[in-house]
């Protein structure tokens, strides 16, 4: 008997299907099904995975979907050919675009419109109750039964589909061991005859194995936001029959209707469509009419070359361009390069800073096109190395844009190609351990408190052994029924897709309508449309995607360029910053890199003094080496040893030398690892790439070990020692997903250099630009300002008469010996003021400075709440009002925002000139008292002098509360005496202690960071008034002081000094063994420690 | 110790004791967090309603000390205000009065903070902020009106927000506040602040509004001589019910809960409760219910006073005469009367009704619930539903037998093929041939309650033309009879 399952949901019918596509495909193959249809509810999101799995096991796959129109019965549609598949996509696109994110709104008319070529399987609605007395045996009928009760199968609804689909319409017979399957089948046969709808068997499959019922019940409860117990009867299926059933069971069930089984195969044979038939075509409008894309690309490249090399394009570069263009032409990549060039051109025209990265981005062609500013000839990045002729795969170029302006680029693409031809790739959000525990726990009826306690401190996408222990902690016996089921469900559900989200920036553009290739749906964000496939799916089908990513550092650099231009009159671009600046590299070697792109993290900063970057390529290595891949692959230490010339650099053979010589024999970049398996183990380029993917993909375990065998065999054939093979394998394993390609590192390294250069030469502008680009990077404005002040930048507080929304640079009017611009903090650092209020202040100030708080309120029209915020932030100093006095006055203002008066009653004549700038010295003396300025305004309430003055400590507390930082003092400094008595060493003096000596430190927690590679170690940075302390907190310590560690904003930490090559690195760590909270008093400070993971 | 209330994200702390507060527990914090902070925390449910009731009781009791007793007027009050002016002649001295009040509360297990002052504001401030008092709770427990502690602004009974703002201005004490210009304060903090300030100093008036006893519906009768004679008692109750019914009718209300008390000298009153399904002011019905109770009540001593109170009342429903009201139980009133009668005799927890419930497992498809239990909601449903149970139609019940065995009975079955339908069944020691068999209907569920229920049900017709509902337990292939189709 042959049988094809035609109605089967994967877990991409979110919270409905309880099996992965590959489990279903493999299950169907094992049971000997002749085909399997994937019919998710109103979605094609899971088909690519199913397609891949089906190709692997060699099972014919039918692509379809279950459609649920609002005005008719649900129907399963199967695509017969490419055209009908396109219509199915269009149908789903329509339904999805009409509905809010995640939903699908269709009516029968839509189905009618796109019906052509699709085969339909109608699901009859709930059957009328049939009792056995209505059925008598009738040897003459097919089923041997006959319905005597004259109840016509009143299903005109199902018959509607017959009218739409004609002979492409079937009636689904799904027998799932209900009350009376035999009668049901008889009834269906009767109805099928009457309505002229051929009956076809199906299984309504929701999972591949019957034991998944438990998980399915849990998913159902989650979907309905209830518990399994409450879902009993109404929402849950009464049994576990909706799995892939063995053929003999199906034969038995349909014993009286063998034709229904035969039809499954008949339908399967009619569905000849496979996703392999999808062909990607580049949009045609990339080249101007009359020119082929390649001609156009050549023209643009040469034009760009003359601009890049104004003194004439060097011979070698010319040759390189020629050969690259030839390769591009051979592989037909020209359209892709033009697509990227178009994006970059658009960004330039809008003055949006951008830079390409990726294998193809570091070609001379891209350099000439302006896609990247890294001169590839300088760092010897050969284009051919990154592009494989064997695999006809699209090259890889990601383009980073300023994070605040990336949306403009995306909207440009939507506009240029239209919503039907362009869409963002999706990202599948899957269950991780924590969300799994939360949802499963709630579905099983655990109290929220318990679920929280369980989920706390558990992370990751794999089974966490700690979970079982947690269960015990909260009083759930892991051996009990409940415990076992909880653990089973949590483990099974991890990795299940939960919903679709949008990819960070992968845009797909096509020549033909994209909505005929894959359904397009609305994203949660306004004006965004997303396709249903993620990047792996697109890769698999060879569909082009251009990654338009956003990068905060580009925003900061662009803003910094702007400040430098206006205050120093120097026009800078990424490409024109002078390379090889010794001062910049000195600064980097000192790890003086707060705010510098990429190399500002703890790990990077401790690496810098060891690696001592002196050239641009050193930066490329620096960027790539402090990554999970190289760290896991154990490559960092050997590299440092070799660089310090403490270890000899050797190569097993010349071919390997060729691959590894730039990195002293250690593979640091992903490309090197791939090259290595090619030259050392005789892999083909295609195989090497498969290997890379196999590492990254969780979905095919077991594949990797095959590669290990192949690798060993290949290396042995090349007479390489087994030990070397194992090390290479280990390194490749480390790369997996986390490896960093050289081509990306090169582009990043340029931004590292540029940001370091700006920080070195224009610290004030750099700090201002960084703060104005928040949120980004590792550090908060407080740390950036502290760092800037340590570099001699004068920082001035927020003031209503001087500040704007952004931080700005101000020139001291009375020229002092050092006439550097000073940094004026902007309103943006204040909590809860908002940009609109800031703009109102700036606008009102155009008429002249504010003379008094009343004047301020009148002219800005701000309501009391906003004025109060400003007063609390001490922003009225230039009006002679200190924090408390200003607050008193602010409270006297109207509650509501007032309409702006038509005429400014402040009177422009009364302003003789701009008020003297309040200097950095005594603020009171430079204050602009209201009385000094305007005699007419005597009706104003005078400043209240009787309020008690604020202590410095109170001022600092208030500063922290309103802005998260204070220019006056560091909060810890007030405790120094007490701390001294406790034997606490200030950060500054840690260097005086020897390695391994015990030490106690105290400070505000700046950040807690636990990299995945650090074996559970948490890196914590404390700050006191003298500097920062780097703490290393081991897992056990963290767990033991969990409460303090997670919550306290300021710590006293006991531990031991650890200096590794202290003379060289100057990096001091304190390995912590005890943590105490630093008093409740510090709770008043609003210091946010950020958790980076 | 913390009291918790439920919040959207689980339980949260509503109130915490000082010890817990010292560990960092704060109101509004999730319970989980509080438990992490303070080990061995004891947790109880926060019950503001109960607190208020207790405070009302205290207030009632305090009427023995002063004719004017009030509860402070805030959302969740915790202070009692007693007007003790001109009472010295009754108690000897103010100090003695204070001593008596303190003794009174201490004896009842309360910690009490007492403050006597010229104004309500000052007394309140003293009880809440006089540290001498706090530290000396067991001692004299009295703050004289001339006590001179520094009053923080919070002692003015102002909102937290206002207090916070004042603090931001550096104003922490009442004295500092007094130094500020009054007009300025009004425009910034409103009249309330000044009012409170004046009420503290005595410049503003504040009266103690005595708590008015709620106009409870009650009736009582003092017997001339203590008695335990039930006929007498019943007679008294008849009078009382008449009286009460009259009061109720005049207000268009009916009693839902009656509380009767037998009082005898020197004992706490003995109480009984009579709950009703529907509000009623029908004296005959009420009396009938009381009578049923009276039969069961065991009097502890002779009674000298009887009280009857309608503790819960409801609006009397309107009744429209029905044309064809002869078919039971169309009249919900009669049903209510029946339930009341049964309930009074058997206890309301014994009066049950069947409710269909969606469950594929037959024995769980019906739920028995008390008609009139603690759950007042159920009560309402029952009375509203009246005519028919609409739920039954919403749950589609597959072919199920009318008679269900209370417990599945193990039976022997002979089948031909393994996993096939049964051929013969042994029932009442008779081997009967199965002539027709429908099934199997498979039930696999309830795993979340223990082992999964896994059964294959068959409807069988035997040679003696009887229809049975039997199932095979899939775990051990044993057979059971579960129902009979009639």
CSV table of N, CA and C in Angstrom, one decimal, chain B residues 252-372:
chain,number,residue,atom,x,y,z
B,252,UNK,N,-37.5,47.4,51.0
B,252,UNK,CA,-37.5,46.6,49.7
B,252,UNK,C,-36.3,45.8,49.7
B,253,UNK,N,-35.9,45.2,50.8
B,253,UNK,CA,-34.7,44.4,50.9
B,253,UNK,C,-35.1,43.0,51.5
B,254,UNK,N,-34.3,42.1,51.2
B,254,UNK,CA,-34.5,40.7,51.7
B,254,UNK,C,-33.2,40.3,52.4
B,255,UNK,N,-33.3,39.4,53.4
B,255,UNK,CA,-32.1,38.9,54.1
B,255,UNK,C,-31.5,37.8,53.3
B,256,UNK,N,-30.1,37.8,53.2
B,256,UNK,CA,-29.4,36.7,52.6
B,256,UNK,C,-28.7,35.9,53.7
B,257,UNK,N,-28.3,36.6,54.7
B,257,UNK,CA,-27.6,35.9,55.8
B,257,UNK,C,-28.2,36.5,57.1
B,258,UNK,N,-28.7,35.6,57.9
B,258,UNK,CA,-29.2,36.0,59.2
B,258,UNK,C,-28.3,35.5,60.3
B,259,UNK,N,-28.0,36.3,61.3
B,259,UNK,CA,-27.2,35.8,62.4
B,259,UNK,C,-28.0,35.9,63.6
B,260,UNK,N,-28.2,34.8,64.3
B,260,UNK,CA,-28.9,34.9,65.5
B,260,UNK,C,-28.0,34.7,66.7
B,261,UNK,N,-28.2,35.4,67.8
B,261,UNK,CA,-27.3,35.3,68.9
B,261,UNK,C,-28.1,35.0,70.2
B,262,UNK,N,-27.6,34.0,70.9
B,262,UNK,CA,-28.2,33.8,72.3
B,262,UNK,C,-27.2,34.3,73.3
B,263,UNK,N,-27.7,35.3,74.0
B,263,UNK,CA,-26.8,35.9,75.0
B,263,UNK,C,-27.1,35.5,76.4
B,264,UNK,N,-26.1,35.2,77.1
B,264,UNK,CA,-26.4,34.9,78.5
B,264,UNK,C,-25.3,35.6,79.3
B,265,UNK,N,-25.7,35.9,80.5
B,265,UNK,CA,-24.8,36.7,81.3
B,265,UNK,C,-23.5,36.0,81.5
B,266,UNK,N,-22.4,36.7,81.4
B,266,UNK,CA,-21.1,36.1,81.7
B,266,UNK,C,-20.5,35.2,80.6
B,267,UNK,N,-21.2,35.0,79.5
B,267,UNK,CA,-20.7,34.2,78.4
B,267,UNK,C,-20.6,35.0,77.2
B,268,UNK,N,-19.7,34.5,76.3
B,268,UNK,CA,-19.8,35.1,74.9
B,268,UNK,C,-21.0,34.6,74.3
B,269,UNK,N,-21.6,35.5,73.5
B,269,UNK,CA,-22.9,35.1,72.8
B,269,UNK,C,-22.7,33.8,72.0
B,270,UNK,N,-23.7,33.0,71.9
B,270,UNK,CA,-23.6,31.8,71.0
B,270,UNK,C,-24.4,32.2,69.8
B,271,UNK,N,-23.7,32.0,68.6
B,271,UNK,CA,-24.3,32.5,67.4
B,271,UNK,C,-24.6,31.4,66.4
B,272,UNK,N,-25.6,31.6,65.6
B,272,UNK,CA,-25.8,30.6,64.5
B,272,UNK,C,-26.1,31.5,63.2
B,273,UNK,N,-25.8,30.9,62.1
B,273,UNK,CA,-26.0,31.6,60.8
B,273,UNK,C,-27.0,30.9,60.0
B,274,UNK,N,-27.8,31.6,59.3
B,274,UNK,CA,-28.8,31.0,58.4
B,274,UNK,C,-28.5,31.7,57.0
B,275,UNK,N,-28.1,30.9,56.0
B,275,UNK,CA,-27.9,31.5,54.7
B,275,UNK,C,-29.0,31.3,53.8
B,276,UNK,N,-29.3,32.2,52.9
B,276,UNK,CA,-30.4,32.0,52.0
B,276,UNK,C,-29.9,32.0,50.6
B,277,UNK,N,-30.6,31.3,49.7
B,277,UNK,CA,-30.2,31.3,48.3
B,277,UNK,C,-30.6,32.6,47.6
B,278,UNK,N,-31.7,33.1,48.1
B,278,UNK,CA,-32.2,34.4,47.5
B,278,UNK,C,-32.6,35.3,48.6
B,279,UNK,N,-32.5,36.6,48.4
B,279,UNK,CA,-33.0,37.5,49.4
B,279,UNK,C,-34.4,37.2,49.7
B,280,UNK,N,-34.8,37.3,51.0
B,280,UNK,CA,-36.2,37.0,51.3
B,280,UNK,C,-36.6,37.9,52.5
B,281,UNK,N,-37.8,38.4,52.4
B,281,UNK,CA,-38.4,39.1,53.6
B,281,UNK,C,-39.6,38.5,54.0
B,282,UNK,N,-39.7,37.2,53.6
B,282,UNK,CA,-40.9,36.5,53.9
B,282,UNK,C,-40.8,35.9,55.3
B,283,UNK,N,-41.6,36.4,56.3
B,283,UNK,CA,-41.4,36.0,57.7
B,283,UNK,C,-41.6,34.5,57.8
B,284,UNK,N,-42.5,34.0,57.1
B,284,UNK,CA,-42.8,32.6,57.3
B,284,UNK,C,-41.6,31.7,56.9
B,285,UNK,N,-41.1,32.1,55.7
B,285,UNK,CA,-39.9,31.4,55.2
B,285,UNK,C,-38.7,31.5,56.2
B,286,UNK,N,-38.5,32.7,56.6
B,286,UNK,CA,-37.3,33.0,57.5
B,286,UNK,C,-37.5,32.2,58.8
B,287,UNK,N,-38.7,32.2,59.3
B,287,UNK,CA,-38.9,31.5,60.5
B,287,UNK,C,-38.7,30.0,60.4
B,288,UNK,N,-39.2,29.5,59.3
B,288,UNK,CA,-39.1,28.1,59.0
B,288,UNK,C,-37.6,27.7,59.0
B,289,UNK,N,-36.8,28.5,58.4
B,289,UNK,CA,-35.3,28.2,58.4
B,289,UNK,C,-34.7,28.3,59.8
B,290,UNK,N,-35.1,29.3,60.5
B,290,UNK,CA,-34.6,29.4,61.9
B,290,UNK,C,-35.0,28.2,62.7
B,291,UNK,N,-36.2,27.8,62.5
B,291,UNK,CA,-36.8,26.7,63.3
B,291,UNK,C,-35.9,25.5,63.0
B,292,UNK,N,-35.6,25.2,61.7
B,292,UNK,CA,-34.7,24.1,61.4
B,292,UNK,C,-33.4,24.1,62.2
B,293,UNK,N,-32.9,25.3,62.3
B,293,UNK,CA,-31.6,25.5,63.0
B,293,UNK,C,-31.8,25.3,64.5
B,294,UNK,N,-32.9,25.8,65.0
B,294,UNK,CA,-33.1,25.8,66.4
B,294,UNK,C,-33.2,24.4,66.9
B,295,UNK,N,-33.7,23.5,66.0
B,295,UNK,CA,-33.8,22.1,66.4
B,295,UNK,C,-32.4,21.5,66.7
B,296,UNK,N,-31.5,22.0,66.0
B,296,UNK,CA,-30.1,21.4,66.1
B,296,UNK,C,-29.2,22.0,67.1
B,297,UNK,N,-29.6,23.3,67.4
B,297,UNK,CA,-28.7,24.1,68.3
B,297,UNK,C,-28.6,23.5,69.7
B,298,UNK,N,-27.4,23.3,70.2
B,298,UNK,CA,-27.3,22.9,71.6
B,298,UNK,C,-26.9,24.1,72.4
B,299,UNK,N,-27.8,24.5,73.2
B,299,UNK,CA,-27.6,25.7,74.0
B,299,UNK,C,-26.6,25.4,75.2
B,300,UNK,N,-25.7,26.3,75.3
B,300,UNK,CA,-24.6,26.0,76.4
B,300,UNK,C,-25.2,26.4,77.7
B,301,UNK,N,-26.0,27.4,77.7
B,301,UNK,CA,-26.6,27.8,79.0
B,301,UNK,C,-27.9,28.5,78.8
B,302,UNK,N,-28.5,28.9,79.8
B,302,UNK,CA,-29.8,29.5,79.6
B,302,UNK,C,-29.6,30.9,79.0
B,303,UNK,N,-30.6,31.3,78.3
B,303,UNK,CA,-30.5,32.5,77.5
B,303,UNK,C,-31.3,33.6,78.1
B,304,UNK,N,-30.7,34.8,78.2
B,304,UNK,CA,-31.5,35.9,78.7
B,304,UNK,C,-31.7,37.0,77.7
B,305,UNK,N,-31.1,36.8,76.6
B,305,UNK,CA,-31.3,37.9,75.5
B,305,UNK,C,-31.1,37.2,74.2
B,306,UNK,N,-32.0,37.6,73.3
B,306,UNK,CA,-31.9,37.0,71.9
B,306,UNK,C,-31.8,38.2,70.9
B,307,UNK,N,-30.8,38.0,70.0
B,307,UNK,CA,-30.7,39.0,69.0
B,307,UNK,C,-30.8,38.4,67.6
B,308,UNK,N,-31.3,39.1,66.7
B,308,UNK,CA,-31.4,38.6,65.3
B,308,UNK,C,-31.0,39.7,64.4
B,309,UNK,N,-30.0,39.4,63.5
B,309,UNK,CA,-29.5,40.5,62.7
B,309,UNK,C,-29.5,40.0,61.3
B,310,UNK,N,-29.9,40.8,60.4
B,310,UNK,CA,-29.7,40.5,59.0
B,310,UNK,C,-28.4,41.0,58.5
B,311,UNK,N,-27.4,40.1,58.5
B,311,UNK,CA,-26.0,40.5,58.3
B,311,UNK,C,-25.7,40.9,56.8
B,312,UNK,N,-26.4,40.1,56.0
B,312,UNK,CA,-26.2,40.4,54.5
B,312,UNK,C,-27.6,40.6,54.0
B,313,UNK,N,-27.8,41.6,53.3
B,313,UNK,CA,-29.2,41.8,52.7
B,313,UNK,C,-29.0,42.0,51.2
B,314,UNK,N,-30.1,41.8,50.5
B,314,UNK,CA,-30.0,42.1,49.0
B,314,UNK,C,-31.4,42.6,48.6
B,315,UNK,N,-31.4,43.1,47.4
B,315,UNK,CA,-32.6,43.7,46.9
B,315,UNK,C,-33.6,42.5,46.7
B,316,UNK,N,-34.9,42.7,47.0
B,316,UNK,CA,-35.9,41.7,46.7
B,316,UNK,C,-36.1,41.7,45.2
B,317,UNK,N,-36.1,40.6,44.6
B,317,UNK,CA,-36.3,40.5,43.2
B,317,UNK,C,-37.8,40.7,42.9
B,318,UNK,N,-38.0,41.2,41.7
B,318,UNK,CA,-39.4,41.3,41.3
B,318,UNK,C,-39.9,40.0,40.8
B,319,UNK,N,-41.1,39.7,41.1
B,319,UNK,CA,-41.6,38.4,40.6
B,319,UNK,C,-42.8,38.7,39.7
B,320,UNK,N,-42.7,38.1,38.5
B,320,UNK,CA,-43.8,38.3,37.7
B,320,UNK,C,-44.6,37.0,37.7
B,321,UNK,N,-45.9,37.1,37.7
B,321,UNK,CA,-46.7,35.9,37.7
B,321,UNK,C,-46.5,35.1,36.4
B,322,UNK,N,-46.6,33.8,36.4
B,322,UNK,CA,-46.4,33.1,35.2
B,322,UNK,C,-47.6,32.4,34.8
B,323,UNK,N,-47.8,32.3,33.5
B,323,UNK,CA,-49.1,31.7,33.1
B,323,UNK,C,-49.1,30.2,33.2
B,324,UNK,N,-48.0,29.6,32.8
B,324,UNK,CA,-47.9,28.1,32.9
B,324,UNK,C,-46.8,27.7,33.8
B,325,UNK,N,-47.0,27.8,35.0
B,325,UNK,CA,-45.9,27.6,36.0
B,325,UNK,C,-46.2,26.3,36.8
B,326,UNK,N,-46.5,25.3,36.1
B,326,UNK,CA,-46.9,24.1,36.9
B,326,UNK,C,-45.8,23.0,36.8
B,327,UNK,N,-44.8,23.3,36.1
B,327,UNK,CA,-43.9,22.2,35.9
B,327,UNK,C,-42.6,22.5,36.7
B,328,UNK,N,-42.3,21.6,37.6
B,328,UNK,CA,-41.1,21.7,38.4
B,328,UNK,C,-39.8,21.5,37.6
B,329,UNK,N,-38.8,22.1,37.8
B,329,UNK,CA,-38.6,23.2,38.8
B,329,UNK,C,-38.5,24.5,38.1
B,330,UNK,N,-39.6,24.9,37.4
B,330,UNK,CA,-39.6,26.1,36.7
B,330,UNK,C,-39.5,27.3,37.6
B,331,UNK,N,-40.0,27.1,38.8
B,331,UNK,CA,-40.0,28.3,39.7
B,331,UNK,C,-38.8,28.3,40.6
B,332,UNK,N,-37.9,29.2,40.3
B,332,UNK,CA,-36.6,29.3,41.0
B,332,UNK,C,-36.9,29.6,42.5
B,333,UNK,N,-38.0,30.2,42.8
B,333,UNK,CA,-38.2,30.5,44.2
B,333,UNK,C,-38.5,29.2,45.0
B,334,UNK,N,-39.2,28.3,44.3
B,334,UNK,CA,-39.4,27.1,45.0
B,334,UNK,C,-38.2,26.3,45.2
B,335,UNK,N,-37.4,26.4,44.1
B,335,UNK,CA,-36.1,25.7,44.2
B,335,UNK,C,-35.3,26.2,45.3
B,336,UNK,N,-35.3,27.6,45.4
B,336,UNK,CA,-34.6,28.2,46.5
B,336,UNK,C,-35.1,27.8,47.9
B,337,UNK,N,-36.4,27.7,48.0
B,337,UNK,CA,-36.9,27.3,49.2
B,337,UNK,C,-36.5,25.9,49.6
B,338,UNK,N,-36.5,25.0,48.5
B,338,UNK,CA,-36.1,23.6,48.7
B,338,UNK,C,-34.6,23.6,49.2
B,339,UNK,N,-33.8,24.3,48.5
B,339,UNK,CA,-32.4,24.3,48.8
B,339,UNK,C,-32.2,24.8,50.2
B,340,UNK,N,-32.9,25.8,50.6
B,340,UNK,CA,-32.8,26.4,51.9
B,340,UNK,C,-33.2,25.3,52.9
B,341,UNK,N,-34.2,24.6,52.6
B,341,UNK,CA,-34.7,23.7,53.6
B,341,UNK,C,-33.7,22.5,53.7
B,342,UNK,N,-33.3,22.0,52.6
B,342,UNK,CA,-32.3,20.9,52.6
B,342,UNK,C,-31.0,21.4,53.3
B,343,UNK,N,-30.6,22.6,52.9
B,343,UNK,CA,-29.4,23.1,53.5
B,343,UNK,C,-29.4,23.2,55.0
B,344,UNK,N,-30.5,23.8,55.4
B,344,UNK,CA,-30.7,24.0,56.9
B,344,UNK,C,-30.6,22.6,57.6
B,345,UNK,N,-31.1,21.6,57.0
B,345,UNK,CA,-31.2,20.3,57.7
B,345,UNK,C,-29.9,19.6,57.5
B,346,UNK,N,-29.4,19.6,56.3
B,346,UNK,CA,-28.2,18.7,56.0
B,346,UNK,C,-26.9,19.5,56.1
B,347,UNK,N,-27.0,20.8,56.1
B,347,UNK,CA,-25.8,21.5,55.9
B,347,UNK,C,-25.6,21.9,54.4
B,348,UNK,N,-25.3,23.1,54.1
B,348,UNK,CA,-25.3,23.5,52.7
B,348,UNK,C,-24.3,22.8,51.9
B,349,UNK,N,-23.2,22.4,52.6
B,349,UNK,CA,-22.2,21.7,51.8
B,349,UNK,C,-22.7,20.4,51.3
B,350,UNK,N,-23.8,19.9,51.8
B,350,UNK,CA,-24.3,18.6,51.3
B,350,UNK,C,-25.3,18.7,50.2
B,351,UNK,N,-25.7,19.9,49.9
B,351,UNK,CA,-26.7,20.1,48.8
B,351,UNK,C,-25.9,20.4,47.5
B,352,UNK,N,-25.9,19.4,46.6
B,352,UNK,CA,-25.0,19.5,45.5
B,352,UNK,C,-25.9,19.5,44.2
B,353,UNK,N,-25.2,20.0,43.2
B,353,UNK,CA,-25.9,19.9,41.9
B,353,UNK,C,-24.8,19.5,40.9
B,354,UNK,N,-25.3,18.9,39.8
B,354,UNK,CA,-24.4,18.3,38.8
B,354,UNK,C,-24.2,19.4,37.7
B,355,UNK,N,-23.0,19.5,37.3
B,355,UNK,CA,-22.7,20.4,36.2
B,355,UNK,C,-21.9,19.7,35.2
B,356,UNK,N,-22.3,19.8,33.9
B,356,UNK,CA,-21.5,19.2,32.9
B,356,UNK,C,-20.1,19.9,32.8
B,357,UNK,N,-19.1,19.1,32.5
B,357,UNK,CA,-17.8,19.7,32.4
B,357,UNK,C,-17.1,19.1,31.2
B,358,UNK,N,-16.4,19.9,30.4
B,358,UNK,CA,-15.8,19.4,29.2
B,358,UNK,C,-14.6,18.5,29.6
B,359,UNK,N,-14.7,17.2,29.5
B,359,UNK,CA,-13.6,16.4,29.7
B,359,UNK,C,-13.8,15.1,28.9
B,360,UNK,N,-12.8,14.7,28.2
B,360,UNK,CA,-13.0,13.4,27.5
B,360,UNK,C,-13.1,12.2,28.4
B,361,UNK,N,-12.7,12.3,29.6
B,361,UNK,CA,-12.7,11.2,30.5
B,361,UNK,C,-14.1,11.2,31.2
B,362,UNK,N,-14.9,10.1,30.9
B,362,UNK,CA,-16.3,10.1,31.3
B,362,UNK,C,-16.5,10.5,32.8
B,363,UNK,N,-15.7,9.9,33.7
B,363,UNK,CA,-16.0,10.2,35.1
B,363,UNK,C,-15.7,11.6,35.5
B,364,UNK,N,-15.0,12.3,34.6
B,364,UNK,CA,-14.7,13.7,34.9
B,364,UNK,C,-15.7,14.7,34.2
B,365,UNK,N,-16.6,14.1,33.4
B,365,UNK,CA,-17.4,14.9,32.6
B,365,UNK,C,-18.5,15.6,33.4
B,366,UNK,N,-18.7,15.2,34.6
B,366,UNK,CA,-19.7,15.8,35.4
B,366,UNK,C,-19.0,16.3,36.7
B,367,UNK,N,-19.4,17.4,37.1
B,367,UNK,CA,-18.8,18.0,38.3
B,367,UNK,C,-19.9,18.2,39.4
B,368,UNK,N,-19.7,17.9,40.6
B,368,UNK,CA,-20.7,18.1,41.6
B,368,UNK,C,-20.2,19.4,42.4
B,369,UNK,N,-21.1,20.3,42.5
B,369,UNK,CA,-20.8,21.5,43.2
B,369,UNK,C,-21.9,21.8,44.2
B,370,UNK,N,-21.4,22.4,45.3
B,370,UNK,CA,-22.4,22.8,46.3
B,370,UNK,C,-23.3,23.9,45.7
B,371,UNK,N,-24.6,23.8,45.9
B,371,UNK,CA,-25.5,24.8,45.4
B,371,UNK,C,-25.3,26.1,46.0
B,372,UNK,N,-25.1,26.0,47.3
B,372,UNK,CA,-24.9,27.2,48.1
B,372,UNK,C,-23.7,27.0,49.0
